Structure formats: C-alpha cells, structure tokens
XYZ file of C-alpha atoms in Angstrom:
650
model
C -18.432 -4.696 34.547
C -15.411 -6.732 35.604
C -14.995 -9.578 33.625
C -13.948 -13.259 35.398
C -11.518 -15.721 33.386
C -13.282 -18.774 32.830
C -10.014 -21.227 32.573
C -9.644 -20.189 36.681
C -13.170 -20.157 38.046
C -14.321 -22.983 40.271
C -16.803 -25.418 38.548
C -20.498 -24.977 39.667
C -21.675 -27.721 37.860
C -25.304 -26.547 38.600
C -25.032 -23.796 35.737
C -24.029 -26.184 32.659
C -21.924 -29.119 31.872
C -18.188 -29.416 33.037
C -15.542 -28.841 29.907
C -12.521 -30.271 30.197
C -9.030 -28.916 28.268
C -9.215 -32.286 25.766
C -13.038 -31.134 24.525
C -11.954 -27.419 24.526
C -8.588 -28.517 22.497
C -11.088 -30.426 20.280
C -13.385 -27.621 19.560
C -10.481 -25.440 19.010
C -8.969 -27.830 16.128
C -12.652 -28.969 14.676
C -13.547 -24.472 14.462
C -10.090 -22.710 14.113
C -11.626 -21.212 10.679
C -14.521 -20.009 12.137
C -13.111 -18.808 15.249
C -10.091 -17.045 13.581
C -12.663 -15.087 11.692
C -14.621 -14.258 14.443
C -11.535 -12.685 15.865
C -10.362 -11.005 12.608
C -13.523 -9.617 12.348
C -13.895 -7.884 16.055
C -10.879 -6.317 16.738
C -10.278 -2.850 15.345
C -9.572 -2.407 11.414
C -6.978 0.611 12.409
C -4.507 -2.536 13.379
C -4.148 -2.894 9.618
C -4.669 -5.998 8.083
C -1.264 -7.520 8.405
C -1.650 -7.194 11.961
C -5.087 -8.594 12.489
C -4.809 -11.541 10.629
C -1.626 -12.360 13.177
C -3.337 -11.381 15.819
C -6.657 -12.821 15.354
C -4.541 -16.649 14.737
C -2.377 -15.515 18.351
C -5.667 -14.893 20.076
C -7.348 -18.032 18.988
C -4.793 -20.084 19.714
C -4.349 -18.608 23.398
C -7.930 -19.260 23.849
C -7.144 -22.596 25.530
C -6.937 -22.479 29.455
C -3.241 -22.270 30.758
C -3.439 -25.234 33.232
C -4.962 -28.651 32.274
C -8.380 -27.814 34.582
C -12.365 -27.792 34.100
C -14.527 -25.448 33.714
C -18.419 -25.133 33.447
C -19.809 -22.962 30.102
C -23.036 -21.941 30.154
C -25.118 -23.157 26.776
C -28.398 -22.447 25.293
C -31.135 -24.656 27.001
C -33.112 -24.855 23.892
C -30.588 -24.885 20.975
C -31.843 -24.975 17.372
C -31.818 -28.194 15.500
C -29.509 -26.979 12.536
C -27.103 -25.675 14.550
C -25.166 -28.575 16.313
C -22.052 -25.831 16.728
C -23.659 -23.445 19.279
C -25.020 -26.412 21.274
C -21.515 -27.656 21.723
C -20.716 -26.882 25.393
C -16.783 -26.632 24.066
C -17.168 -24.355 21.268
C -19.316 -21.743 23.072
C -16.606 -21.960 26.074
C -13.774 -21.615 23.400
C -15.672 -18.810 21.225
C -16.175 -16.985 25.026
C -12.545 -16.668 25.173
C -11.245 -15.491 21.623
C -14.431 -12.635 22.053
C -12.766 -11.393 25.445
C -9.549 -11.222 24.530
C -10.750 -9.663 21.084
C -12.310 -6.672 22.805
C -9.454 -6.167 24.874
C -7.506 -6.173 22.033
C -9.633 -2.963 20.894
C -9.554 -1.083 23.959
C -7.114 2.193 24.227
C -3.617 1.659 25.704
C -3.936 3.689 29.664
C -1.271 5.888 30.730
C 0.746 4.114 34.423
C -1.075 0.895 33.842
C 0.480 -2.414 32.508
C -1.311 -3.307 28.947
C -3.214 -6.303 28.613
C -1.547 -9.053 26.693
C -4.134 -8.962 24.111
C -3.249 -5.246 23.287
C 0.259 -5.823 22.427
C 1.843 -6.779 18.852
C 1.482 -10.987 18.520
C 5.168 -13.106 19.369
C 3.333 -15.523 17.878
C 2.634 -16.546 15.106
C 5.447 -14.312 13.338
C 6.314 -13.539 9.444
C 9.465 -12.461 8.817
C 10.204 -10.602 5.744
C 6.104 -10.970 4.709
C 3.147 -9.217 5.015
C 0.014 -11.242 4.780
C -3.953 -10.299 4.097
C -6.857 -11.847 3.004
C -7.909 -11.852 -0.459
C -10.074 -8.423 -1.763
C -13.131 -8.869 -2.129
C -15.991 -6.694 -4.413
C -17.679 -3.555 -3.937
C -20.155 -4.908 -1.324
C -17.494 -6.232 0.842
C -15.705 -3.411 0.779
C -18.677 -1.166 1.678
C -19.400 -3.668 4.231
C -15.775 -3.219 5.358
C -16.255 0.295 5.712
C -19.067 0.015 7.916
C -18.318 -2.416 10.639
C -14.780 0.049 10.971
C -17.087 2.949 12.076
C -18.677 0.682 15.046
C -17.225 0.146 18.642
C -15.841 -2.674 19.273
C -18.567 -4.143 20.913
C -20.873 -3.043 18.310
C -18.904 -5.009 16.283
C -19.450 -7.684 17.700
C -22.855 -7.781 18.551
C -23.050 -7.609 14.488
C -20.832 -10.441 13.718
C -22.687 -12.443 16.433
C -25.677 -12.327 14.531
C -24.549 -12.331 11.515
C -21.761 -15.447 11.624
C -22.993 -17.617 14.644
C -26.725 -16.545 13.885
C -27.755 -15.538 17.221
C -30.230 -14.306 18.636
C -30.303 -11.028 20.449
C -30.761 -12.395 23.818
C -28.071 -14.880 23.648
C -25.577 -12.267 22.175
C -26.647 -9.737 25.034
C -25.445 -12.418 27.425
C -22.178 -13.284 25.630
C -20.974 -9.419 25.243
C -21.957 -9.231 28.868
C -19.419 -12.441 30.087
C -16.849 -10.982 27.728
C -16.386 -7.914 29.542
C -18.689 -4.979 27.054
C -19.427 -2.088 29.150
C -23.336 -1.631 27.441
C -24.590 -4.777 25.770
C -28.001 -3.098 25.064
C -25.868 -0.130 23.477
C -23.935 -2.174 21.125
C -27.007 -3.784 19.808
C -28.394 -0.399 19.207
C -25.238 0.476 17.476
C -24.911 -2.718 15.265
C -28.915 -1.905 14.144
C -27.511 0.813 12.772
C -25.032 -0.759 10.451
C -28.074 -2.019 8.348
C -28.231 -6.252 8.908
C -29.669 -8.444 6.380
C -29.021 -11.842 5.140
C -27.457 -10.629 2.260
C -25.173 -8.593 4.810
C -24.205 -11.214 7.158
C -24.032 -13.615 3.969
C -20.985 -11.262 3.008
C -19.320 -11.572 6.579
C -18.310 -15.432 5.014
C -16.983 -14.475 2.198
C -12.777 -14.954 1.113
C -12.381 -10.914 2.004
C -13.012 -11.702 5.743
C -10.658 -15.050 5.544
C -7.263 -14.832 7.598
C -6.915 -18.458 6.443
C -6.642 -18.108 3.384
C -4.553 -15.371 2.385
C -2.053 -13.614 0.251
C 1.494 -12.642 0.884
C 3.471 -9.574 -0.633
C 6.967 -8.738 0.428
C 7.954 -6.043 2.970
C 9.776 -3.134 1.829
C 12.487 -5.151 0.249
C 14.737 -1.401 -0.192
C 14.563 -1.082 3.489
C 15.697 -4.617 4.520
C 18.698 -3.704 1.972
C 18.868 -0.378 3.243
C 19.067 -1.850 6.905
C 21.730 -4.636 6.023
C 24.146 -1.833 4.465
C 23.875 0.322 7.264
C 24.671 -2.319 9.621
C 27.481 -3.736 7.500
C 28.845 0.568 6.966
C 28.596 0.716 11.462
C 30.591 -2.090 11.673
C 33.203 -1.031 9.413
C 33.402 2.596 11.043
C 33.291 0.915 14.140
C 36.566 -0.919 13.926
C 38.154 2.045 11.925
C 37.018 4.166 15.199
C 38.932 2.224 17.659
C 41.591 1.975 15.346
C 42.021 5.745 15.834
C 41.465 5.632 19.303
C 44.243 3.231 19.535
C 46.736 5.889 17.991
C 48.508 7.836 20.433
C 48.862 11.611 20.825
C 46.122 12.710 18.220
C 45.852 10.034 15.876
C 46.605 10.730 12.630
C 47.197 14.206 12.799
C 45.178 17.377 14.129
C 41.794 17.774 12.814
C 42.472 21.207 11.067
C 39.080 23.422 10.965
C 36.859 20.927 12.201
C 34.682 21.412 15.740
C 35.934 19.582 18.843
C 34.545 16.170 18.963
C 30.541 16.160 20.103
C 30.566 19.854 19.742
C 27.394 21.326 19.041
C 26.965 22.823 15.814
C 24.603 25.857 15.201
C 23.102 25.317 12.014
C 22.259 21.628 13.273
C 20.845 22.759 16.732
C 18.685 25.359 14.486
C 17.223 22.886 12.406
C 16.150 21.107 15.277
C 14.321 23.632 16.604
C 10.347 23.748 15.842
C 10.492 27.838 16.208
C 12.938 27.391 13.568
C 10.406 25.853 11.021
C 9.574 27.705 8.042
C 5.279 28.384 7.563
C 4.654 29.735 4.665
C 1.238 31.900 4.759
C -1.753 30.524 3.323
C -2.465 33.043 0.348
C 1.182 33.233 -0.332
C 1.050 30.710 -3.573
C -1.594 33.328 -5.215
C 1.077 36.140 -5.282
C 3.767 34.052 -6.446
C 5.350 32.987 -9.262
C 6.212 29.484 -8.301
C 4.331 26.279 -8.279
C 6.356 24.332 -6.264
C 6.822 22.724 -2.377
C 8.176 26.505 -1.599
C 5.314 27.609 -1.702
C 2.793 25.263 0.156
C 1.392 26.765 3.422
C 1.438 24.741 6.484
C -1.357 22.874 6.931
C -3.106 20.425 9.319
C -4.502 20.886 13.078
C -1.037 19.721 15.100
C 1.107 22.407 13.335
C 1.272 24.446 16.754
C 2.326 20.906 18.663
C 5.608 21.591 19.745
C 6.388 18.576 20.939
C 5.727 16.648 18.227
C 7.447 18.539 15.356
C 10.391 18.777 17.813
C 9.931 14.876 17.304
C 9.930 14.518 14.104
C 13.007 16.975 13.967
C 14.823 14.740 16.508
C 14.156 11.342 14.772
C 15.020 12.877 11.034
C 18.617 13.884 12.708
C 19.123 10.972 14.776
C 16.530 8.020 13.904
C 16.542 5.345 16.541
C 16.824 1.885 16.002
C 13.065 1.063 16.208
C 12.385 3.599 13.408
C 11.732 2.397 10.046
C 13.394 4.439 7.495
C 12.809 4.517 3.967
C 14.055 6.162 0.826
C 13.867 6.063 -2.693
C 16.683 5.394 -4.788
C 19.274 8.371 -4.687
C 17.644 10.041 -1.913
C 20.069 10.630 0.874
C 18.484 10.145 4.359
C 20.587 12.292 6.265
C 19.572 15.281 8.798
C 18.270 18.348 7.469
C 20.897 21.180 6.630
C 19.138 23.568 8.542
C 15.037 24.903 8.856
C 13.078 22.793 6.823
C 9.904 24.343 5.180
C 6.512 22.369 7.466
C 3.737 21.087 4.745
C 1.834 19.595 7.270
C 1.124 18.075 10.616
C -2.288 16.961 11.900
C -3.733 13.000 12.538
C -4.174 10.460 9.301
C -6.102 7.712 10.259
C -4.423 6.146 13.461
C -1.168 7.809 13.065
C -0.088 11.455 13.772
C 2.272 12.747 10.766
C 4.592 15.484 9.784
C 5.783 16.443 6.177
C 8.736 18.473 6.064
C 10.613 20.091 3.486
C 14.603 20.911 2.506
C 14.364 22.711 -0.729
C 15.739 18.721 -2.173
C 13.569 16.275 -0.233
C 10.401 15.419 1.073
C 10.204 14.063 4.661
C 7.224 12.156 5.942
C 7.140 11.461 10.122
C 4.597 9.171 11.107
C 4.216 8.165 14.505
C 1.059 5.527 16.388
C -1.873 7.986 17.979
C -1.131 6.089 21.113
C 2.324 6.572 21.495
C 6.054 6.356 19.512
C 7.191 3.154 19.366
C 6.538 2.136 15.719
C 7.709 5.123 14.489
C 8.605 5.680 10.372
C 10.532 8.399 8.601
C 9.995 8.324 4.879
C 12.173 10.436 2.252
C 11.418 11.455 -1.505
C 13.756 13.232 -3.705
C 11.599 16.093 -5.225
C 14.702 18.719 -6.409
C 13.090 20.215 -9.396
C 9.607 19.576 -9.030
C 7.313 22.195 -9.908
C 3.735 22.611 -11.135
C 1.994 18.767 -12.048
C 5.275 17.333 -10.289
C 4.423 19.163 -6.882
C 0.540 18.419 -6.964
C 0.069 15.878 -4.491
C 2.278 14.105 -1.453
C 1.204 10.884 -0.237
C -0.034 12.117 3.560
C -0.711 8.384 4.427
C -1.351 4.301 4.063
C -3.594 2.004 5.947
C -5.030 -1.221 4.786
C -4.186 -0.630 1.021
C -5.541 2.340 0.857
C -3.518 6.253 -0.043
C -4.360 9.527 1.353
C -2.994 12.757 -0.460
C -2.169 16.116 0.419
C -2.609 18.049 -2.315
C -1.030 21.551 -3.160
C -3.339 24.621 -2.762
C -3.691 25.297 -5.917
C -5.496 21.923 -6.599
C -9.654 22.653 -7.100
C -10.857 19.361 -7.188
C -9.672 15.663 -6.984
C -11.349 12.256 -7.921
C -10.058 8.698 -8.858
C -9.960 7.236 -11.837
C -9.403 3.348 -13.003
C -6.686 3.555 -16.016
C -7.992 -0.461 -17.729
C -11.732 1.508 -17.606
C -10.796 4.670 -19.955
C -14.470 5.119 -20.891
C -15.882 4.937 -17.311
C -16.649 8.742 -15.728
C -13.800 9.557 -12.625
C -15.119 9.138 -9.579
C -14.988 12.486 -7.162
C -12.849 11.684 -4.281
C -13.649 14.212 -1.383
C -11.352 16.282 0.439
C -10.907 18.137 3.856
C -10.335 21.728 4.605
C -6.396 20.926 5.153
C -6.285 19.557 1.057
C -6.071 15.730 2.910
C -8.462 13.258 0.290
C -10.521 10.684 1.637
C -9.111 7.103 1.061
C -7.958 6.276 -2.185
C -7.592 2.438 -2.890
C -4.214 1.056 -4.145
C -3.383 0.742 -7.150
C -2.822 -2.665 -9.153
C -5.637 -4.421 -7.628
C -5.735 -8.062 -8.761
C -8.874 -10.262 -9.585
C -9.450 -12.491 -6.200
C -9.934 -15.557 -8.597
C -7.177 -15.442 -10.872
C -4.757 -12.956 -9.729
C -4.635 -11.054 -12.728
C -4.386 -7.123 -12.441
C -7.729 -5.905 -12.836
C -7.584 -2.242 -12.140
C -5.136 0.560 -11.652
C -6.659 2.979 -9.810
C -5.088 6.777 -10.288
C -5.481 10.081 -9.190
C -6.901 12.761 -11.514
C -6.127 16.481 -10.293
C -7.648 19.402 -11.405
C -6.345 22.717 -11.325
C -7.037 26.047 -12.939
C -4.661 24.720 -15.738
C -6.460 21.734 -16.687
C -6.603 18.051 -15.245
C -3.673 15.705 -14.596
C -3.077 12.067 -13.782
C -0.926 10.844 -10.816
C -0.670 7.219 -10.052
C 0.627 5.760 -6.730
C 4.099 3.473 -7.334
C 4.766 3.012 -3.888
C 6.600 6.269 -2.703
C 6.029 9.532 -1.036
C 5.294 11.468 -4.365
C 3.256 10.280 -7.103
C 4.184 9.477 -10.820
C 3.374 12.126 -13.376
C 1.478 10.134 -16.244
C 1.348 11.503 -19.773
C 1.125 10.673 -23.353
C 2.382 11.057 -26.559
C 5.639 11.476 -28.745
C 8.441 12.241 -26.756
C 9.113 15.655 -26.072
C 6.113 17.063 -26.683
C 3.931 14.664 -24.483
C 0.321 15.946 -23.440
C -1.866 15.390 -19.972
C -3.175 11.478 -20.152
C -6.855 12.697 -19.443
C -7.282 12.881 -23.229
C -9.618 9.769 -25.023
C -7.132 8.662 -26.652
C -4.536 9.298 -23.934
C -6.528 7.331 -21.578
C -7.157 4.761 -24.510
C -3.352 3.938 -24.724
C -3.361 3.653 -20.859
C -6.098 1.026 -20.337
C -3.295 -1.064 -22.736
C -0.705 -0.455 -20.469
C -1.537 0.690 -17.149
C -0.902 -2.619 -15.185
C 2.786 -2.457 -16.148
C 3.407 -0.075 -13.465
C 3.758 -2.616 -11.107
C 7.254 -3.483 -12.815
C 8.255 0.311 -11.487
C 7.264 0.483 -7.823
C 9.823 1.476 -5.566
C 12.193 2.908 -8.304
C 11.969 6.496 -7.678
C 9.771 7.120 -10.628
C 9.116 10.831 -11.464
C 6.898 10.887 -14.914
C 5.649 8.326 -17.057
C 4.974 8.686 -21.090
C 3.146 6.216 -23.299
C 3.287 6.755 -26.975
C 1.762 5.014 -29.261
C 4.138 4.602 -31.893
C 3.091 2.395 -34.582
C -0.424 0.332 -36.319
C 0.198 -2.361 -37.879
C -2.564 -4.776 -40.332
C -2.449 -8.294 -39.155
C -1.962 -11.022 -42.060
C -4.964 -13.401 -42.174
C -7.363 -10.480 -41.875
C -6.751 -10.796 -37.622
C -7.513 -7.044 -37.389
C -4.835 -4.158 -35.920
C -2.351 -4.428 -33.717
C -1.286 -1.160 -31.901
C 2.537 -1.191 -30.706
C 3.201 1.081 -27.287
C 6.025 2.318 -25.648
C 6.137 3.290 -22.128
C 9.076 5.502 -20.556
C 9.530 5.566 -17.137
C 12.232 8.151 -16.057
C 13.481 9.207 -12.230
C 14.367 12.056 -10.005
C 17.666 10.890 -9.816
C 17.887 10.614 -13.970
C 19.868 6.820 -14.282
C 17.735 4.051 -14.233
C 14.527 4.814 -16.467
C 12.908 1.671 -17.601
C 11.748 1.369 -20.978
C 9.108 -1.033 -22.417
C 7.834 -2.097 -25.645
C 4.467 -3.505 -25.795
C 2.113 -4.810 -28.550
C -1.728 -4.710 -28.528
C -3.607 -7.443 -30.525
C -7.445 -7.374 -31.415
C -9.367 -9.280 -28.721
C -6.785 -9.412 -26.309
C -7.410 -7.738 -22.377
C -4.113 -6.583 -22.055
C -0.456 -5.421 -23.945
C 2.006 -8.017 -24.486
C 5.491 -7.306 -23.557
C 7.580 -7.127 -26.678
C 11.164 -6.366 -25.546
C 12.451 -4.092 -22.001
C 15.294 -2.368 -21.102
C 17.081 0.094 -18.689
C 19.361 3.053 -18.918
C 18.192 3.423 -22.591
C 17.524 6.302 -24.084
C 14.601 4.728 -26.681
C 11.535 6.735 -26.356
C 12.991 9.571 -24.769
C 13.971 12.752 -25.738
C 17.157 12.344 -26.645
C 16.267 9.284 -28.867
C 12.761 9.342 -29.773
C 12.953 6.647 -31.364
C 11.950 2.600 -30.539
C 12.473 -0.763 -32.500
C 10.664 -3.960 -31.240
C 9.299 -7.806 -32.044
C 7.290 -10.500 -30.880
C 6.431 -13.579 -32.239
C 2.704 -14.039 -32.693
C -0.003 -16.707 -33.252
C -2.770 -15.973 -35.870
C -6.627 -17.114 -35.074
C -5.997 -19.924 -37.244
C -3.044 -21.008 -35.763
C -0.130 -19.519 -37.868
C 3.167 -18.039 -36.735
C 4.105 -14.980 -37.457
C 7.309 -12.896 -36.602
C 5.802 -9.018 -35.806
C 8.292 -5.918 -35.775
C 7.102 -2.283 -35.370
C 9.302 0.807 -36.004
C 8.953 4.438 -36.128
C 7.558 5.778 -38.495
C 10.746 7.703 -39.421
C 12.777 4.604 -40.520
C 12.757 3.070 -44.452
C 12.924 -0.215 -43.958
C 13.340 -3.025 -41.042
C 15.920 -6.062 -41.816
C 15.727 -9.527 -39.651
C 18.401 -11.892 -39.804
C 19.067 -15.063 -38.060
C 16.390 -18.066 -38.358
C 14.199 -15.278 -40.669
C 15.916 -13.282 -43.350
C 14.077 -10.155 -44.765
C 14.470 -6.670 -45.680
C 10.777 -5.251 -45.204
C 10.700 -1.276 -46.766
C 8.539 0.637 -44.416
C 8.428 0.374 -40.298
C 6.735 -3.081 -39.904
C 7.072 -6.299 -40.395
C 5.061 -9.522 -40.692
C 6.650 -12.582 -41.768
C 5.743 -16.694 -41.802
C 7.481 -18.286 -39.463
C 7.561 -21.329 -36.688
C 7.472 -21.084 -33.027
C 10.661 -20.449 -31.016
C 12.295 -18.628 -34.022
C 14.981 -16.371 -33.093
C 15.821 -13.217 -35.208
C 17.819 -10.017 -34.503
C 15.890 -6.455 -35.949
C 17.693 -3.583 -37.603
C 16.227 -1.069 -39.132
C 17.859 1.922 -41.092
C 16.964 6.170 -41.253
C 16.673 7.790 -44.394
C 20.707 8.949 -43.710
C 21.980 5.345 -43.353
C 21.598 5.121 -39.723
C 20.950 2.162 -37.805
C 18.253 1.378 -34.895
C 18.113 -1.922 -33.163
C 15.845 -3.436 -31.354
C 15.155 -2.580 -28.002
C 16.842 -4.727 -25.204
C-alpha cells in the first residue's frame, strides 16, 4: 500500500485531535529513550550495530514534521488506564513516524530509482574516529537477538509493538498498516513465530537493546595511521613529480631499462585477470605433502563470478579512495606480483568476499551485497605458515561476531572460553565450503563492571590432534600453546588450559600487532609466607610474522584471586623464548593479614636471586619473599650456576 506523510496531510479534525509541532517536539524530548529503541530495534541487524545505533538517533530525531504545521493522529478510543503514553495524541503521531522511516530503512536499495533518505548512511549524528554499541547483554538476550534478526522487517515490528508499547494486535495491525507494511496480518503471523512471552518482551528493555547508553571502542587506529602516512608520502611524491616535470629535455637523465611511462606491463595485466587465478583441486591437499595456503582448494559459491574476482583484482592493484585498507604490521599492501592462488569467494553475512593468495600474503575483499561503495581490502602476512599456522582465515565480522574458513584438512571445529578451562567446548557448526557459523569475539567484558569476563577461542581438530586459535583482531588467527620454550605443546591439555584461564584476558594488550603464536609457561611455584597458599608465576610470549616486536609478560597468580597480576612487560626481548628461555620477575604483594611482601620468581635454573635498593638480600634458590613496606623499590639479579647474570624483565 502507498503510504501518506502525516507532517503534509490536511487536518480532518473529525478522525482525532489536531497535533501541533510544539506537542510533537514535546513528546519527542519527554520519549527520545523509548523511541530511539523502538527504532534500534526495527531496522535490520545486518546494518551492524555501529550503524543502527546512529541511525536509529538520525531517524528519531527527523521524526518531527519539516514545516511548523498540524496534523491530526489517530489514537485509541478506549486507552488503558496504566498507560498514559499510548493515549498521548503526540507520542503515537511521533512513534508513527520513527516506525515508517524505520521500515524504509530495511527495505532493499532498487536499481534506476533514487533511495529513500532513510536507506542511506546517517550525516547526522556523526562519530569520528569511534565506534559505538550498546552494552552486551546475557545468553537470553543474545538468543533473543538472534531471533528477531531472522524476521522481516515488519515482523519485527509487529514483535516489538507488543512487546515494548504493549499493544494489542488490533492496534499494531493498524499502525504497520499507516507505516507503509505490505501484509500486516503476515507479520503478525511471523512475529508468533518468534515465541512472545513476558519474559521475552521483558528482555526487549534491557541495557543490550539501549542505543543510549552505550560503549565506545576506537576505529582501526593502524588504518587512520596508515591513511595519514599515505597522504603525507602523495604529497611528497607529488611535489617531487612536478619537480621532474619542470626539468627540461628528459629530466634527470634517460630512464635506462624501464617501460615508457603508463606502459602496460604483462605480468601486472596477468594478475589482473580472473582466468589467470590459480584453483587448486579439491582432493589435491590429500596427495600432497604440504599443509599450507598452497594447497587450499577454492571454495565458496561466487568462485565462477567473473566480475567480481575481476573486482577484487582491480581494487587490490589500484584501491580507490573509498576503500578501507588494512594491514598488519610489516605487511606490504601493494598489488599482487602476478596470479594469486583464490581460497574463496561466496556471500558472508551481508557482504560478498574474496580471499586471495601470493605465496607471502593473505588478501581479504569484502564488498556490501547491495553494491561497492563501502568496499575493504584486508592483508595478513602468512610467509611461512604451514600446518596449525594455516588452519583457519578469518572469512568475516559483523556485530562482534568472527566467521572462519578453515583449511580442508580441518574435521571438526567448536569454541571454547579460555577463563572456563573445565567447561566442555562448545561445537560450532560449519558449511559445506569449511565457513563456521558465528563465533563471538573474543575479550568480552562483564556489562556491570567492565572487567574481561571471557575469551572466547577457537579449538580445531584435525587428524593430528586439536589446536587452539584465538581471534586478535587480524585476518589470521594466533596459534596458542604451552609450555617451556622450545618444546611448547597444543594448549588443549588440563593443565595447558589451566595456565590459560590465568592469562587469557591479556591478549587484549596484543590485538592488532601481527601476532603469529602465543606460549604460556608456567615457570615457577612459589609458598606464600603467612601460610597465604601458592602463588603460580606465568610467562606469556607473544611473537610475529614479521619476527621484531614480540611482547613479553610476566604475570603472578595468587590463591583466591580471578585473574594474573602483571608483574613486569617488555618488547623486543628475547625472555621466554627460544633463544633465552629464561625469565626474572617481582611484584610487591599484600598478605591476608595485611603484610607487605616483596615476591621474585626465577627459573628454576638459577642459584640464587639478589635485590638491592630499598631491600637488600641474597635469597639461594629461584624465589624470593621478603618483609617489606609499600612503594618499595628494588632492582632483581639473579646468577646461573656459571656466574651469569639474569635481570629482571623490563
């Protein structure tokens, strides 16, 4: 049916009472909570939740009329006692308007027709440099989640109708009808089927359906730098350009072996070419020797779209300005050096994506079902990878969540929450093409205190044995193991998955840094005075594909407590690693009955440990616990049976 804007109808003031702007304004104001959530809640999760929360504040805020006129709104003859909102002849006009342009907000974009305003990207309200979300809520809101994202739009909401403004079915029949839905009846039927309750709708209040009150992270902070030394590089070759141009004859001298300027070069116009593309066969990885990208078939139900691989080709040689391009540290983001291998190519949630491979990289293409603008290229250095290294590839990201594509090899996949090591994996399912089903982000934080209550993590299984992966923000998962370095072991042990429940939320201090495998080792016990029990002392390696910047840390676990303390950190060091496999740390600690103590943990290779400074000791053995006050300051040293010294990590 073709829907009429209210804001320009002429009055009939036989149907209801006459609204003017000042009353609708009012409304607005007194119910911007509510009707922000309304919004948030109708239009279509595959906007991400950045996005909605934007756009649900941009279309409540346009739902005032353009021109200061009146209007008549139809409200309930009879309207219930406790509900003073919905008898409001201003709210019900205003609440017509954010539910209109929240449908059209869901509806698909039409070839050779102009978009309605409510289907493009939000002016305003803007973040710059921000993304924002409401706070995550528990399991039921979640599940909840998951089901109003498999209903229309208008089934939707029909079900938020009922289940926030407590409607009944006739009077949300005639609302969905004056707001433009095609089958009012239908989307009832449809919202039945989403199972309402009050304990349901209860949930549809709760702080996971809030855009007011949200969080903020930061945008991909490597990209903004990434984008500000690009720009600052084309300016520079910019001026040096027309400094040559400005030369006469040629310049600075002939060119020698190089191609005429703009010539077309043949290895570049091959790798541009999707005929080009190499496809490995499906069975090939059983007859072969390697168990690495080289051998991945090419997957996915878009591999034979010509069009867009020659996209993705065309943006990885020449990405526009509207692309966003990522990398992680030390990856160059240049063109391919001729036919890159194709892993994949098929639709991930609402976006249509490509992986690509050039022997060194990993190339993720991910372009909007509905078009290109919005496009994003994504690279990962993977040179070396082979076998646990070349399990997975992040396929795709929406709302939080990760999707994998996992190597062929993989049998079976599942998810499994590092701070619960005695809690059973949970399977996570995959398709025929090796894509998993959503896996939720890692490092979730408790809504109430913001504290990191779970790292979620992906457990592979493959005719070898299981494996741990864990999401840190890039294309390719971190390799998590355990143990003494060198000889490190799978973290799917008890006691490997012991250590990480002590550890696991200091990942977070690694995102973005190109991490390629990370080892905790327990490396030292040490018997608290006072009787407090037994401290456990950790040390976690993190080391990269492009082999400078691992991060090292030093952490101490004490009886009772949730979580590791951080004893000392550093970077570039080669503590804990195999070429040093070796670790000194302290921390000053508080006893149960209030005592100081100054703690120090060692190998268990060195003879004694020596503090100086506001403490002065020589302790034989590889710990230390010594009397002391708060704020003391003390440098460690500790000595190898060959006169040797370590010091304390820093």
């Amino acid at each position: 049916m073709q829907s009429q804007d209210v804001a320009t109808r002429r009055p009939d003031h036989s149907s209801g009472p006459v609204v003017d702007v000042e009353q609708a304004e009012a409304a607005l104001v007194e119910h911007y909570p509510r009707l922000v959530r309304l919004a948030y809640l109708v239009l279509p999760p595959g906007l991400g939740r950045n996005r909605r929360v934007l756009t649900a504040h941009a279309l409540t805020q346009r739902a005032l009329p353009r021109s200061r006129t009146t209007s008549d709104v139809a409200v309930s003859d009879d309207p219930r006692p406790d509900d003073a909102r919905n008898a409001d002849p201003a709210y019900t006009f205003v609440r017509g308007r954010v539910l209109r342009t929240a449908l059209e907000a869901g509806l698909p974009l039409r070839r050779l027709a102009w978009p309605k305003r409510a289907q493009l990207p939000p002016v305003l309200p803007h973040v710059w440099g921000l993304r924002l979300f409401p706070r995550s809520g528990g399991a039921d809101e979640l599940a909840l989640d998951q089901r109003l994202s498999g209903l229309s739009g208008a089934a939707r909401a029909a079900y938020v109708l009922r289940g926030l403004e407590r409607l009944p079915d006739d009077e949300v029949r005639a609302l969905l009808a004056a707001a433009g839905a095609e089958d009012p009846d239908d989307a009832l039927d449809e919202a039945d089927e989403a199972g309402g309750d009050d304990t349901s709708y209860a949930l549809l209040a709760s702080p996971e359906f809030d855009p007011c009150s949200l969080q903020a992270r930061p945008t991909d902070l490597m990209r903004r730098r990434q984008h500000m030394k690009a720009g600052l590089v084309a300016a520079v070759a910019a001026l040096v350009c027309g400094a040559l141009l400005g030369l006469p004859g040629d310049g600075w001298g002939p060119d020698g072996a190089a191609a005429p300027p703009y010539a077309r070069n043949p290895a570049g116009q091959a790798a541009l070419d999707p005929a080009r593309l190499t496809k490995v066969a499906p069975t090939a990885w059983k007859d072969s020797a390697r168990t690495d990208y080289s051998v991945w078939p090419a997957r996915g139900s878009l591999t034979g779209d010509k069009a867009l691989l020659r996209r993705a080709l065309a943006v990885w040689a020449r990405p526009g300005g509207s692309v966003q391009v990522s990398a992680t540290p030390g990856t160059a983001a240049g063109a391919p050096p001729g036919p890159a291998q194709l892993l994949y190519a098929g639709e991930i949630d609402q976006a249509r994506v490509v992986l690509l491979y050039d022997g060194l990289r990993i190339v993720r293409y991910a372009e909007p079902k509905d078009g290109t603008s919005g496009a994003a290229l994504d690279f990962a250095r993977v040179d070396g990878a082979t076998g646990s290294e070349a399990n997975a590839v992040v396929a795709g990201r929406a709302d939080g969540n990760v999707r994998y594509l996992t190597a062929p090899w993989v049998t079976g996949t599942s998810m499994r929450d590092l701070l619960k090591p005695d809690a059973a994996p949970t399977p996570l399912r995959r398709s025929a093409d090796g894509v998993t089903d959503p896996l939720a982000g890692s490092g979730q934080a408790d809504a109430s205190t913001g504290v990191c209550a779970s790292w979620n993590a992906l457990e592979i299984k493959d005719n070898s044995g299981n494996r741990l992966m864990s999401d840190l923000g890039e294309l390719t998962p971190a390799h998590l193991t355990a143990g003494k370095p060198g000889a490190p072991r799978e973290a799917t042990s008890r006691a490997a998955l012991a250590s990480w429940a002590q550890t696991g939320c200091s990942l977070a201090a690694v995102r973005g840094h190109g991490v390629r495998t990370v080892n905790a080792w327990e490396y030292a016990r040490q018997t608290l005075p006072e009787t407090n029990g037994t401290a456990t002392w950790l040390c976690t390696r993190a080391d990269t594909w492009r082999g400078v910047g691992s991060q090292v840390l030093a952490q101490v676990q004490a009886p009772g407590k949730p979580a590791a303390a951080v004893a000392a950190q550093a970077e570039d060091s080669p503590a804990c690693g195999t070429r040093d496999p070796r670790v000194l740390a302290g921390v000053l600690w508080k006893s149960e009955a209030g005592a100081w103590y100054l703690l120090a943990a060692a190998t268990d290779d060195v003879t004694d440990v020596t503090t100086t400074g506001d403490v002065k000791s020589t302790t034989p053995g590889n710990t230390v616990a010594l009397p002391t006050k708060q704020n003391t300051q003390a440098t460690l040293v500790a000595h190898l049976p060959d006169g040797r010294e370590i010091t304390s990590l820093h």
